[in-house]
CSV table of C-alpha atoms in Angstrom, one decimal:
chain,number,residue,atom,x,y,z
C,73,MET,CA,0.0,0.0,0.0
C,74,THR,CA,1.2,3.4,-0.9
C,75,THR,CA,1.9,5.6,2.2
C,76,ARG,CA,2.9,8.7,0.4
C,77,VAL,CA,2.5,10.2,-3.1
C,78,ILE,CA,4.8,12.7,-4.7
C,79,LEU,CA,3.0,14.7,-7.3
C,80,HIS,CA,4.9,17.0,-9.6
C,81,VAL,CA,2.6,19.8,-10.9
C,82,GLY,CA,4.6,21.8,-13.4
C,83,ALA,CA,3.5,24.5,-15.8
C,84,PRO,CA,4.5,24.1,-19.4
C,85,LYS,CA,8.2,24.5,-20.1
C,86,SER,CA,9.0,24.0,-16.4
C,87,GLY,CA,11.0,20.8,-17.0
C,88,THR,CA,8.1,18.4,-16.6
C,89,THR,CA,8.9,16.4,-19.8
C,90,TYR,CA,12.5,16.0,-18.4
C,91,LEU,CA,11.4,14.8,-15.1
C,92,GLN,CA,9.0,12.3,-16.7
C,93,GLN,CA,11.8,10.9,-18.9
C,94,ILE,CA,14.3,10.6,-16.1
C,95,LEU,CA,11.7,8.8,-13.9
C,96,ARG,CA,10.7,6.5,-16.8
C,97,GLN,CA,14.3,5.7,-17.6
C,98,ASN,CA,15.0,4.7,-13.9
C,99,ALA,CA,11.7,3.1,-13.1
C,100,SER,CA,13.3,-0.3,-12.4
C,101,SER,CA,15.9,1.1,-10.1
C,102,LEU,CA,13.4,3.2,-8.4
C,103,ARG,CA,11.0,0.1,-8.1
C,104,ASP,CA,13.8,-1.8,-6.2
C,105,GLN,CA,13.8,1.0,-3.7
C,106,GLY,CA,10.1,0.9,-3.2
C,107,VAL,CA,9.3,3.9,-5.5
C,108,LEU,CA,6.5,3.3,-8.0
C,109,VAL,CA,6.6,5.5,-11.1
C,110,ALA,CA,3.0,6.0,-12.3
C,111,GLY,CA,2.3,5.3,-15.9
C,112,ARG,CA,4.3,3.3,-18.4
C,113,THR,CA,3.7,5.7,-21.3
C,114,HIS,CA,3.1,9.3,-21.8
C,115,THR,CA,-0.5,8.8,-22.6
C,116,GLU,CA,-1.1,6.9,-19.3
C,117,LEU,CA,0.5,10.0,-17.5
C,118,VAL,CA,-1.8,12.4,-19.3
C,119,HIS,CA,-4.8,10.1,-18.4
C,120,ALA,CA,-3.7,10.0,-14.8
C,121,SER,CA,-3.5,13.8,-14.6
C,122,PHE,CA,-7.0,14.0,-16.1
C,123,VAL,CA,-8.3,11.6,-13.3
C,124,LEU,CA,-6.6,13.7,-10.5
C,125,ARG,CA,-8.1,17.0,-11.9
C,126,GLU,CA,-11.4,15.4,-12.6
C,127,ASP,CA,-11.0,16.6,-16.2
C,128,ARG,CA,-14.1,16.4,-18.4
C,129,ARG,CA,-12.1,15.2,-21.3
C,130,LEU,CA,-11.8,11.9,-19.5
C,131,ASP,CA,-15.6,11.2,-20.3
C,132,ALA,CA,-14.8,11.0,-24.1
C,133,LEU,CA,-11.9,8.5,-23.5
C,134,PRO,CA,-12.1,4.7,-23.3
C,135,ALA,CA,-13.0,3.3,-19.9
C,136,ARG,CA,-9.5,2.2,-19.2
C,137,ALA,CA,-8.3,5.8,-19.1
C,138,ALA,CA,-10.4,6.3,-15.9
C,139,GLY,CA,-8.3,3.8,-14.2
C,140,ALA,CA,-4.9,5.4,-15.3
C,141,TRP,CA,-4.1,6.6,-11.7
């Protein structure tokens, strides 16, 4: 069970894509240390952000998008 969630909320051009790439590249090493990197793809990360923000665009997506987080 997750006891803590670290959420980066970055404005466009604030390094968000860079952080996502670094996290994805190191997901295996982070997992070995007990850190789960959400989303295997960029699309899953976008869908997870929709879920967190209760974005209405989620309604138009396949049902699996609602479980992205």
